[in-house]
Short mmCIF file of C-alpha atoms (C1' of nucleotides) in Angstrom, two decimals:
data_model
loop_
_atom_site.label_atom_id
_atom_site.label_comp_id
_atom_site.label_asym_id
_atom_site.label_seq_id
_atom_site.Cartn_x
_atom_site.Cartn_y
_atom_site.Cartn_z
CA UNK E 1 89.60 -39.11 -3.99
CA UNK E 2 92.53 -41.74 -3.83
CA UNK E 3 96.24 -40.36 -4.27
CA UNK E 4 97.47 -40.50 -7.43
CA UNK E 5 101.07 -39.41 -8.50
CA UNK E 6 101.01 -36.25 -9.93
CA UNK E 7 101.69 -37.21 -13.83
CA UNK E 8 99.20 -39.42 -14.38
CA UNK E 9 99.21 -37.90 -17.68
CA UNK E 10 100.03 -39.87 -20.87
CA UNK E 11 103.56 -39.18 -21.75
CA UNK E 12 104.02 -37.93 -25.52
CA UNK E 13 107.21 -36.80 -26.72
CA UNK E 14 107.54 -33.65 -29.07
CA UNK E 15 109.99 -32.41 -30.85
CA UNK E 16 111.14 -29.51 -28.67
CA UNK E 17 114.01 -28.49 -30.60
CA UNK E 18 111.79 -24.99 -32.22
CA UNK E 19 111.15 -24.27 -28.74
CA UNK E 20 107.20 -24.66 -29.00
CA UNK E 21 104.93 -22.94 -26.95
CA UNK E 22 101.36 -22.94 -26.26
CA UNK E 23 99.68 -19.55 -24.86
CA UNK E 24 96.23 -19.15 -23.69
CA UNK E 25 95.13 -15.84 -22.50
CA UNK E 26 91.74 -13.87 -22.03
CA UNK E 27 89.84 -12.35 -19.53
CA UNK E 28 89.26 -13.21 -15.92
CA UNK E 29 86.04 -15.83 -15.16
CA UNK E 30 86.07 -16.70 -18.96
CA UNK E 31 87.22 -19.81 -18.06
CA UNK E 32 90.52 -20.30 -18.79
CA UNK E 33 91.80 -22.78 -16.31
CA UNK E 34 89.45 -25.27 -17.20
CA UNK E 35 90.29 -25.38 -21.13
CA UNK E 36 93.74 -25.10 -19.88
CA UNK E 37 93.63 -28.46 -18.04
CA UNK E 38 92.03 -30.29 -20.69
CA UNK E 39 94.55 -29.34 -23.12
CA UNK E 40 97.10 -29.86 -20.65
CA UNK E 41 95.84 -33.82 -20.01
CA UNK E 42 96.07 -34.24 -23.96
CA UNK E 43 99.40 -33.09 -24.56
CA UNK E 44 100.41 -34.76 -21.63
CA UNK E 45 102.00 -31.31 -20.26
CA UNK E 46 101.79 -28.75 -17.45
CA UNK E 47 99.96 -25.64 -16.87
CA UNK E 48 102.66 -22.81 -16.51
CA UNK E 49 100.49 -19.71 -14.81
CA UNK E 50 101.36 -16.25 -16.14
CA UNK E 51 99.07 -14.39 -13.30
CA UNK E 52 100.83 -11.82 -11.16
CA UNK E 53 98.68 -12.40 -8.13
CA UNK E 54 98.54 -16.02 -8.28
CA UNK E 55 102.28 -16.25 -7.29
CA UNK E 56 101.47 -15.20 -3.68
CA UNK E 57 101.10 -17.72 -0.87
CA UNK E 58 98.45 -17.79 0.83
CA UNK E 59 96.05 -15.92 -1.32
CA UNK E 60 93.94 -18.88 -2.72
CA UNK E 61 90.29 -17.98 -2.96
CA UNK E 62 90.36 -14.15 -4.27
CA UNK E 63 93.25 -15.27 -7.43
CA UNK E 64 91.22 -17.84 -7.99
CA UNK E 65 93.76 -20.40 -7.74
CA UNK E 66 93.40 -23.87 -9.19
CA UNK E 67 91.89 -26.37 -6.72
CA UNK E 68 94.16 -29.18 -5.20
CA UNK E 69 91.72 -31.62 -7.39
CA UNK E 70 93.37 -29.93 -10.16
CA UNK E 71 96.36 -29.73 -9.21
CA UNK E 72 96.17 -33.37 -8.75
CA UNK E 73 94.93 -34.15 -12.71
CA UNK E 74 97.74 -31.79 -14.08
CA UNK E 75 100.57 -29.94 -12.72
CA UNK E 76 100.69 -25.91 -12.38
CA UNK E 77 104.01 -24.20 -11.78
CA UNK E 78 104.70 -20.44 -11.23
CA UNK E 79 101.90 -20.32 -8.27
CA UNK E 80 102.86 -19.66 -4.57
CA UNK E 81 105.90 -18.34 -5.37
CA UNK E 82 106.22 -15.30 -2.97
CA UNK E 83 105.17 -14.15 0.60
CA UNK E 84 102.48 -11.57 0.16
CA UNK E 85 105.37 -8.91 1.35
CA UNK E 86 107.78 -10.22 -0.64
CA UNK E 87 108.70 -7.63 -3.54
CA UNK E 88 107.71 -9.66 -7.05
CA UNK E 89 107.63 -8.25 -10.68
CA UNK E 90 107.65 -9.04 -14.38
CA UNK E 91 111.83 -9.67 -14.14
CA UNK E 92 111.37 -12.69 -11.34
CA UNK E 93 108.29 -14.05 -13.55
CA UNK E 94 110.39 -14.43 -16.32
CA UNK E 95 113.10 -15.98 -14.79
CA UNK E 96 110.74 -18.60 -13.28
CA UNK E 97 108.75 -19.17 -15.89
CA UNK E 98 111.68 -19.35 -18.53
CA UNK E 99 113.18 -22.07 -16.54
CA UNK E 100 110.32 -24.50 -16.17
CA UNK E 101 109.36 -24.20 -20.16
CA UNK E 102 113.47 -25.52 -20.43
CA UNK E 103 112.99 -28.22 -18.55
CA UNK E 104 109.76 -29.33 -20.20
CA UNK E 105 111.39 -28.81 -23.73
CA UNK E 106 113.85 -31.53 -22.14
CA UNK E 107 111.26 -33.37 -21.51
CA UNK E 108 110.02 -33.32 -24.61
CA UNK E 109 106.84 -31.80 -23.74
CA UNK E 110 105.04 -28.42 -25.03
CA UNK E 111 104.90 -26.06 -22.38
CA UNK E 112 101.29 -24.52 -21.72
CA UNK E 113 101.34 -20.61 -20.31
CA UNK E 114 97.90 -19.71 -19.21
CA UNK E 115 97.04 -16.22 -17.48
CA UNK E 116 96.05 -12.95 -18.09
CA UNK E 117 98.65 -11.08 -16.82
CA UNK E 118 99.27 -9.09 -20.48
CA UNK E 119 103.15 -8.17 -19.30
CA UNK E 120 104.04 -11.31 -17.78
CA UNK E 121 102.83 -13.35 -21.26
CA UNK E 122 104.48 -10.35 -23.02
CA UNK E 123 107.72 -10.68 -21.18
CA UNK E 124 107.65 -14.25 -22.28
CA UNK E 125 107.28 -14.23 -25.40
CA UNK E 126 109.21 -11.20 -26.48
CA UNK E 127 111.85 -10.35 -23.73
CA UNK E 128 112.43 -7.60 -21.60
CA UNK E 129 115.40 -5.23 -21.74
CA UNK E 130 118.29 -6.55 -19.70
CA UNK E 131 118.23 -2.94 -17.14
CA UNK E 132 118.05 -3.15 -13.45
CA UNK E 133 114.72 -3.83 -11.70
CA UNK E 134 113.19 -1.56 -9.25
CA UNK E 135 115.69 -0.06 -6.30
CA UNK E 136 113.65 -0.33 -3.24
CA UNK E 137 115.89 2.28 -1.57
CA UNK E 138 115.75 4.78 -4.34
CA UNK E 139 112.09 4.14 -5.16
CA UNK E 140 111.17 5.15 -1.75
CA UNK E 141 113.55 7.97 -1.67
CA UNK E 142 111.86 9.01 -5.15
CA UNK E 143 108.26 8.95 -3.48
CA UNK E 144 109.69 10.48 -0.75
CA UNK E 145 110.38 13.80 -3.26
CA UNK E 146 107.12 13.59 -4.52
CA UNK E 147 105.38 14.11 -1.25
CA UNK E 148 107.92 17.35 -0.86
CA UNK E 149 108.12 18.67 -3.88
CA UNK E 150 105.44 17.19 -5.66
CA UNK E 151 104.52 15.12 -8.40
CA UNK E 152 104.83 17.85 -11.04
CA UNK E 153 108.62 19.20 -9.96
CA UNK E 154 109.29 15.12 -10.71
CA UNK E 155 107.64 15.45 -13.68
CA UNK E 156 109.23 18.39 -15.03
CA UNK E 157 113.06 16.80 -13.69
CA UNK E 158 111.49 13.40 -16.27
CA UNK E 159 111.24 16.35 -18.77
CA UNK E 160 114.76 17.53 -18.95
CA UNK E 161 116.44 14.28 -18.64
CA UNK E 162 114.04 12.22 -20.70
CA UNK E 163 112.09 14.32 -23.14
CA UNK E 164 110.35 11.24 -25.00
CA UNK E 165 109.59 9.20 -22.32
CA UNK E 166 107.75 12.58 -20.62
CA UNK E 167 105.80 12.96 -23.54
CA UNK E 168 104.45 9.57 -23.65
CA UNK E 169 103.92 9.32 -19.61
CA UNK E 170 100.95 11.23 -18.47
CA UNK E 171 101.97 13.60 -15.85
CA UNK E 172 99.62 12.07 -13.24
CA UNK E 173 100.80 8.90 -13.55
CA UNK E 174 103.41 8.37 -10.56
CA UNK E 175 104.30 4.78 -10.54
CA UNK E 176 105.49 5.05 -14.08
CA UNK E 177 107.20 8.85 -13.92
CA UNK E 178 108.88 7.29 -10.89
CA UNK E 179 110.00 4.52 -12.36
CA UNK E 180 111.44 6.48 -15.46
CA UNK E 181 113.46 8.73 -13.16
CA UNK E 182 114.71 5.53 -11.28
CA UNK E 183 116.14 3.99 -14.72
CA UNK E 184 117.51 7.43 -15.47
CA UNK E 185 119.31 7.79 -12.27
CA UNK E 186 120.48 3.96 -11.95
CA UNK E 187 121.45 4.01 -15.61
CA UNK E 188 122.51 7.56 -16.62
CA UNK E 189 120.52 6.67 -19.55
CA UNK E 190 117.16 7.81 -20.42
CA UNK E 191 114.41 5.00 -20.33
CA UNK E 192 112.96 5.45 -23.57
CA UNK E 193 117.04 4.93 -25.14
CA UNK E 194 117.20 2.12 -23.55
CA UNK E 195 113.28 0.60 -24.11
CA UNK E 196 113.64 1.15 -28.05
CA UNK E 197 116.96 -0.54 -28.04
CA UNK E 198 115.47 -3.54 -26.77
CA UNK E 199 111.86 -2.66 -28.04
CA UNK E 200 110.39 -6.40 -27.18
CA UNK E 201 112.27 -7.45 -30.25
CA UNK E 202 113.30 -11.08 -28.49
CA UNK E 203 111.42 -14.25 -29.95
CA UNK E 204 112.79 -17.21 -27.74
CA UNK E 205 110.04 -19.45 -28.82
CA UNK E 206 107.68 -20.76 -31.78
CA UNK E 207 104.72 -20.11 -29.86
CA UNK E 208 100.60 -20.38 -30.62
CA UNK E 209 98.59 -17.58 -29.29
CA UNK E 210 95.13 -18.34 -28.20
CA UNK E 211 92.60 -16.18 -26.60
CA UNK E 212 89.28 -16.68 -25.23
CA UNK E 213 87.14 -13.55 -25.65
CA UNK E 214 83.06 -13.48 -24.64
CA UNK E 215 80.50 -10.77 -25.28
CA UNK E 216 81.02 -8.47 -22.79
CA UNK E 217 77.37 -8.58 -21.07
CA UNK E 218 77.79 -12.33 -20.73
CA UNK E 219 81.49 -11.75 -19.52
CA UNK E 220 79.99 -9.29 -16.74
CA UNK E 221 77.49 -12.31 -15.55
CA UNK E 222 80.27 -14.64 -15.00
CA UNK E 223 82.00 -11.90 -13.22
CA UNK E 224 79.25 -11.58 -10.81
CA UNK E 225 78.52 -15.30 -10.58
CA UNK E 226 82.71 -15.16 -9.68
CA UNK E 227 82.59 -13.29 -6.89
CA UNK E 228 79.77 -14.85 -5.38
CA UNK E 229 81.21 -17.90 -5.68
CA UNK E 230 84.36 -16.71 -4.09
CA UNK E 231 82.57 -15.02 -1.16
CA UNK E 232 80.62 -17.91 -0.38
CA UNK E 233 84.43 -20.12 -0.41
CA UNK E 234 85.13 -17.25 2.10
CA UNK E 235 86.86 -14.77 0.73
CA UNK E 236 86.34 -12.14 3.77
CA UNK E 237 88.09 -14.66 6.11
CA UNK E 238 91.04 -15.09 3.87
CA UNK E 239 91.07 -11.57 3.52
CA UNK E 240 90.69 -11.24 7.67
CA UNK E 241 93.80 -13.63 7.98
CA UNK E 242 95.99 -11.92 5.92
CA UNK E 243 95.72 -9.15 7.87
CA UNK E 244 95.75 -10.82 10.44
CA UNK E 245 99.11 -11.82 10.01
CA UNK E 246 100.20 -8.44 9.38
CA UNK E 247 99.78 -8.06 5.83
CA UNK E 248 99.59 -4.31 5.15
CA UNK E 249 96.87 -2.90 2.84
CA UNK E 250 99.05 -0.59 1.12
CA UNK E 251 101.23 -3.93 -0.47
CA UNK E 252 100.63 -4.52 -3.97
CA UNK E 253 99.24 -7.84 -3.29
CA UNK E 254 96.96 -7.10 -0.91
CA UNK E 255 95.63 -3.82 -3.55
CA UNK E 256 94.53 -6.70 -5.93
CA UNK E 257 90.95 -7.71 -7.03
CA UNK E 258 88.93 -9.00 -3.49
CA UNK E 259 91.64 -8.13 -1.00
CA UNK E 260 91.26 -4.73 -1.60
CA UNK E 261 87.64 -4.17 -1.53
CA UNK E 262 87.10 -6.73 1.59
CA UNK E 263 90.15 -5.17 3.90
CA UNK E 264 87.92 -1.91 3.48
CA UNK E 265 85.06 -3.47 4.47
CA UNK E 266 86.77 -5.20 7.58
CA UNK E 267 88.62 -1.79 8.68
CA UNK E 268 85.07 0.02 8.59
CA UNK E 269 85.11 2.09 5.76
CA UNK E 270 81.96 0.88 4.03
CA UNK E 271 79.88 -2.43 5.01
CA UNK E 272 79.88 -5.97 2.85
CA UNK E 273 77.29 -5.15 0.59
CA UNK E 274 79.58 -1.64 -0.93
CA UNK E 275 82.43 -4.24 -0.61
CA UNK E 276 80.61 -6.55 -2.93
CA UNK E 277 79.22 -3.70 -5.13
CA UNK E 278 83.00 -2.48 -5.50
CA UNK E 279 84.62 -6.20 -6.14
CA UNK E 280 82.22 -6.53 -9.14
CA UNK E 281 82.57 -2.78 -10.35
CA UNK E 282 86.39 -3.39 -10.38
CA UNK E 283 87.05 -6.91 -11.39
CA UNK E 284 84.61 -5.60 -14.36
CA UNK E 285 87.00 -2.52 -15.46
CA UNK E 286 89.73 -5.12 -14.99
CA UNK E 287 88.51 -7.34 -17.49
CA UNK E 288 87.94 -4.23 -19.86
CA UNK E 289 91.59 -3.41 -19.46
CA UNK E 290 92.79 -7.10 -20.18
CA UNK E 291 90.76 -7.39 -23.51
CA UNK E 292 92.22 -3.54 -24.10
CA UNK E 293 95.79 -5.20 -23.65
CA UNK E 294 95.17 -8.42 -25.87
CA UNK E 295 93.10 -7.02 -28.57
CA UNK E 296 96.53 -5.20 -30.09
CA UNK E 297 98.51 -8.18 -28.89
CA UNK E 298 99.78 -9.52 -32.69
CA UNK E 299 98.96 -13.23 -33.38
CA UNK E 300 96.57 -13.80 -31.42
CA UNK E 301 93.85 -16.94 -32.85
CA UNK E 302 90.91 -15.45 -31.42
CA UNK E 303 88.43 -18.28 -29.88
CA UNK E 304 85.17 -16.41 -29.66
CA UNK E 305 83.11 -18.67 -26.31
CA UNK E 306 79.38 -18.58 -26.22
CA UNK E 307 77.30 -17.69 -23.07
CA UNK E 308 76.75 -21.03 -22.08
CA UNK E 309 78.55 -23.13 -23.85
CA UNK E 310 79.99 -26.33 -23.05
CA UNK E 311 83.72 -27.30 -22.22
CA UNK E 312 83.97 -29.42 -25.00
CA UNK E 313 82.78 -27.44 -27.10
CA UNK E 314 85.55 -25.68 -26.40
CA UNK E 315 88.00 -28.10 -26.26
CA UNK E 316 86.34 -28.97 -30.11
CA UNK E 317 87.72 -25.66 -31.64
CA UNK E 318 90.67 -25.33 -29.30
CA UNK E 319 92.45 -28.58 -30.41
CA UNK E 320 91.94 -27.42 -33.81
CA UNK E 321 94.41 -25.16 -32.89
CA UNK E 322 96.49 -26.68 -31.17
CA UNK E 323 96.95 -29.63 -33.71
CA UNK E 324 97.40 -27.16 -36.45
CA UNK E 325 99.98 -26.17 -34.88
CA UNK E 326 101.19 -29.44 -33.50
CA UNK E 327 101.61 -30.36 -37.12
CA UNK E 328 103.92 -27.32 -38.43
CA UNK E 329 106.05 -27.98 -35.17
CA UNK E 330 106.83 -31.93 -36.69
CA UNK E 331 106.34 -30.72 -40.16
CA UNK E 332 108.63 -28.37 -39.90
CA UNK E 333 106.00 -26.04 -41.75
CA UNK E 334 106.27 -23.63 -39.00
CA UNK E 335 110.00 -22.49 -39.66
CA UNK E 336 108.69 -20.69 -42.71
CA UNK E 337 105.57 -19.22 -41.26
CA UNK E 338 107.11 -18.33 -38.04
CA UNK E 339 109.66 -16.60 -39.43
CA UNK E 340 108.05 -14.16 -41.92
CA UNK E 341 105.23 -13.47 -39.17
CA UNK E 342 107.26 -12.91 -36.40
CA UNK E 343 109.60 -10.79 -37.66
CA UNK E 344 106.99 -8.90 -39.77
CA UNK E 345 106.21 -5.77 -38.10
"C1'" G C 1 40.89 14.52 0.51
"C1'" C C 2 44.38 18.05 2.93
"C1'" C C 3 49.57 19.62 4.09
"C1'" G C 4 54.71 19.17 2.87
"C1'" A C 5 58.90 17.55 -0.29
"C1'" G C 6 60.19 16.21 -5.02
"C1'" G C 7 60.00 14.94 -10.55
"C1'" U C 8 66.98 17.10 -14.66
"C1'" A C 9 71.95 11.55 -18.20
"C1'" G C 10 70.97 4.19 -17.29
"C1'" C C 11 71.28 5.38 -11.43
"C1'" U C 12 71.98 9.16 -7.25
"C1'" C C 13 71.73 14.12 -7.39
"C1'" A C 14 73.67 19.46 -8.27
"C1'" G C 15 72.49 23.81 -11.04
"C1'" U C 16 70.65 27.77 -14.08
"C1'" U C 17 69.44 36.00 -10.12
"C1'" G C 18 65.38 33.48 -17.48
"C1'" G C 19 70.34 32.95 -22.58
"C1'" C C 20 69.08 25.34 -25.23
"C1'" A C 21 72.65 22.12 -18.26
"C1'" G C 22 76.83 19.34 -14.95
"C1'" A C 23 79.14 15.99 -11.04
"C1'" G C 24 79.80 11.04 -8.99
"C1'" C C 25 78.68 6.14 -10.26
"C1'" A C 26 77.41 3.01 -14.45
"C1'" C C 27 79.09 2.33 -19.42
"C1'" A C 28 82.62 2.89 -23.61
"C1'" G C 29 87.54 3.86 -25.83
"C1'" C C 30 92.74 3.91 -24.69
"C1'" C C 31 98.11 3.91 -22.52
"C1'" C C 32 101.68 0.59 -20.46
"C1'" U C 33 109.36 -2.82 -20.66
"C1'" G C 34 110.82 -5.28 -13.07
"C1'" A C 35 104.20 -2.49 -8.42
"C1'" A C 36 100.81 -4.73 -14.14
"C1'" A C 37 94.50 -7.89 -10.55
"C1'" A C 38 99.26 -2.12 -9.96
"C1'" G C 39 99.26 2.88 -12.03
"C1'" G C 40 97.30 6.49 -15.51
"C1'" C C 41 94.37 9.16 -19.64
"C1'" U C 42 89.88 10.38 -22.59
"C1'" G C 43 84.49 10.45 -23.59
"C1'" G C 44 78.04 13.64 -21.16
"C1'" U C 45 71.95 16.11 -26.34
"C1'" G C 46 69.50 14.60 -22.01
"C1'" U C 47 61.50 15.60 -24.75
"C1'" C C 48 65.55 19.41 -17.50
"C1'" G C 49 57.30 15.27 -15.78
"C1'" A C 50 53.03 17.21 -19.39
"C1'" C C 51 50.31 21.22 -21.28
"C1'" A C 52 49.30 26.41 -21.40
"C1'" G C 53 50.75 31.58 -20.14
"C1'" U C 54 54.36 35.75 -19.52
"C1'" U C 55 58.92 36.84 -22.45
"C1'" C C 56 62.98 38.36 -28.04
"C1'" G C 57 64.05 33.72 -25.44
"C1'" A C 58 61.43 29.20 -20.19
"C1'" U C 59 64.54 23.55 -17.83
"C1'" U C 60 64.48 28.19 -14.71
"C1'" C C 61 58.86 32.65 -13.49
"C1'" U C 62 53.12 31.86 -13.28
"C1'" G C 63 48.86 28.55 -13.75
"C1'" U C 64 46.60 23.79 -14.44
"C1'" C C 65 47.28 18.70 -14.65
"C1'" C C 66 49.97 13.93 -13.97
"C1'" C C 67 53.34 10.95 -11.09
"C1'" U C 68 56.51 9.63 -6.61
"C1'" C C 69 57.61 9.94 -1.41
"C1'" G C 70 56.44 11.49 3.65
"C1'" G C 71 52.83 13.35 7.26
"C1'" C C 72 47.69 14.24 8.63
"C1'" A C 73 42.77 12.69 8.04
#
RNA sequence: GCCGAGGUAGCUCAGUUGGCAGAGCACAGCCCUGAAAAGGCUGGUGUCGACAGUUCGAUUCUGUCCCUCGGCA
């Protein structure tokens, strides 16, 4: 392969003033990337990722990052953001990713968000309240009292400073009792006051919603074909560097899909093949969660892919879409529909 | 052929001093506002190998048979 500039893309300008926005989202291993290029190269855009793993440097193989080859036919942005250690969330996501759709709306181009990250592509396309993001210091302290005292005392503190949110957060579930007694205590105010004030109500963009969805058996092939695939690209070696180069297990990065499973298998807790058995098992219940998280996502045009079928295929259906929507953006017709639908609850 | 062990949920198995059975995994449904590939919740009727006997009642006890595994011939 000869160098080639990175937009060798054919420029077309769009009217960006609606602040359009093209969103692809689905499962992992259906196959987004791929789609996502092609419809990248036609609109002459970039691939924005919305994948909270992807961000990290030096964790290619087990996100599943696009190759270089790719990278090469059409940009990606929001990838390699972050050290593995480096503390990341839904906040720094939107930030980035906010930034490089304004620059391609001054470049006249339609941004293209691809992931399946549900609260990243959420946080885009709706907001997030304006509160503080997680206090290291006070998060530890916080887990600090729940070793002490335990969970429950924290539970039942949630319970007489926050009523609703208690109600709604299972009493098991630490990360997100924690974080509820973190907003109360930064804040004074209780997190559900301030979650129903903002209540995801923002709508920065005029954006089209597509998701790939796959009967599930077939889904669960391509899942195992996946992780195959990356085993064979060497997955247990990227896994052994990381660690390597002191990359704790206990970071949230290296507790995703592949890192997880193979850093057991490498510290002796079970041998490759219950490594293997485990990566499928999860990235499986994974999936199930995703499609769990996008089925009650609102507006979503639902692009149902057969077991085998082929990209452009794909791409046939997919660009029906997209110039649907292409035309209400220069039309104009999508003022009208936007409107009611989005602010239809 | 003989001896031993075993046949219970899709899989691996537990259990019932006789009152129509339960865990893990699989699988399914769901929750989520700065850890989100994280974290959490919910869901188990299955000829308890087959047939016969004892019993008010058998998956459990008895007998016969079938099957699987191991050992010995």
């Amino acid at each position: 392969m000869t160098e080639h500039p990175i937009h060798d893309n054919p420029v077309r300008a769009f009217d960006t003033s609606k602040r359009p926005l093209i969103v692809l989202v689905g499962p992992t291993a259906i196959g987004k990337s791929r789609v996502a290029i092609e419809v990248a190269k036609r609109l002459g855009t970039e691939v924005l990722t919305a994948d909270s793993t992807q961000v990290y440097r030096g964790m290619d193989i087990g996100t599943d990052k696009p190759s270089l080859q790719e990278r090469r036919e059409v940009a990606h942005r929001l990838i390699d953001l972050v050290n593995p250690d480096e503390p990341f969330n839904v906040g720094e996501y939107r930030r980035h990713a906010v930034a490089e759709i304004d620059r391609l709306h001054q470049e006249h181009r339609i941004p293209l968000v691809v992931g399946g990250t549900g609260l990243y592509v959420r946080a885009v396309l709706r907001g997030l309240w304006p509160g503080p993001p997680v206090d290291w210091t006070l998060r530890r302290q916080l887990e600090q009292e729940a070793q002490e005292r335990g969970l429950a005392a924290l539970y039942q503190e949630l319970g007489k400073v926050d009523l609703q949110t208690a109600r709604r957060v299972h009493p098991n579930d630490l990360v997100k009792v924690l974080r509820a007694l973190e907003i109360f205590r930064q804040t004074g105010l209780p997190a559900s006051h301030v979650h129903k004030q903002h209540g995801f109500q923002e709508r920065p963009f005029t954006a089209l919603l597509l998701g790939l969805t796959m009967d599930r058996n077939a889904l669960y092939r391509r899942i195992e074909e996946r992780v195959h695939v990356e085993i064979e690209k060497g997955l247990v070696e990227e896994t052994r560097r990381l660690l390597s180069q002191g990359y704790a297990r206990s970071l949230t990065s290296m507790k995703s899909l592949g890192y997880r499973q193979m850093a057991g298998f490498l510290e002796g807790e079970y041998d490759f093949d219950e490594a293997v058995r485990r990566l499928k098992r999860d990235t499986r219940h994974f999936a199930k969660r995703q499609m769990t998280w996008f089925r009650k996502e609102p507006q979503i045009e639902w692009i149902t892919v057969l077991p085998d079928e082929s990209l452009s295929s794909i791409m046939t259906r997919t660009m029906g879409q997209v110039s649907q929507f292409l035309n209400q953006i220069q039309t104009g017709a999508i003022e009208t529909k936007s409107c009611s639908s989005l602010t239809a609850k």
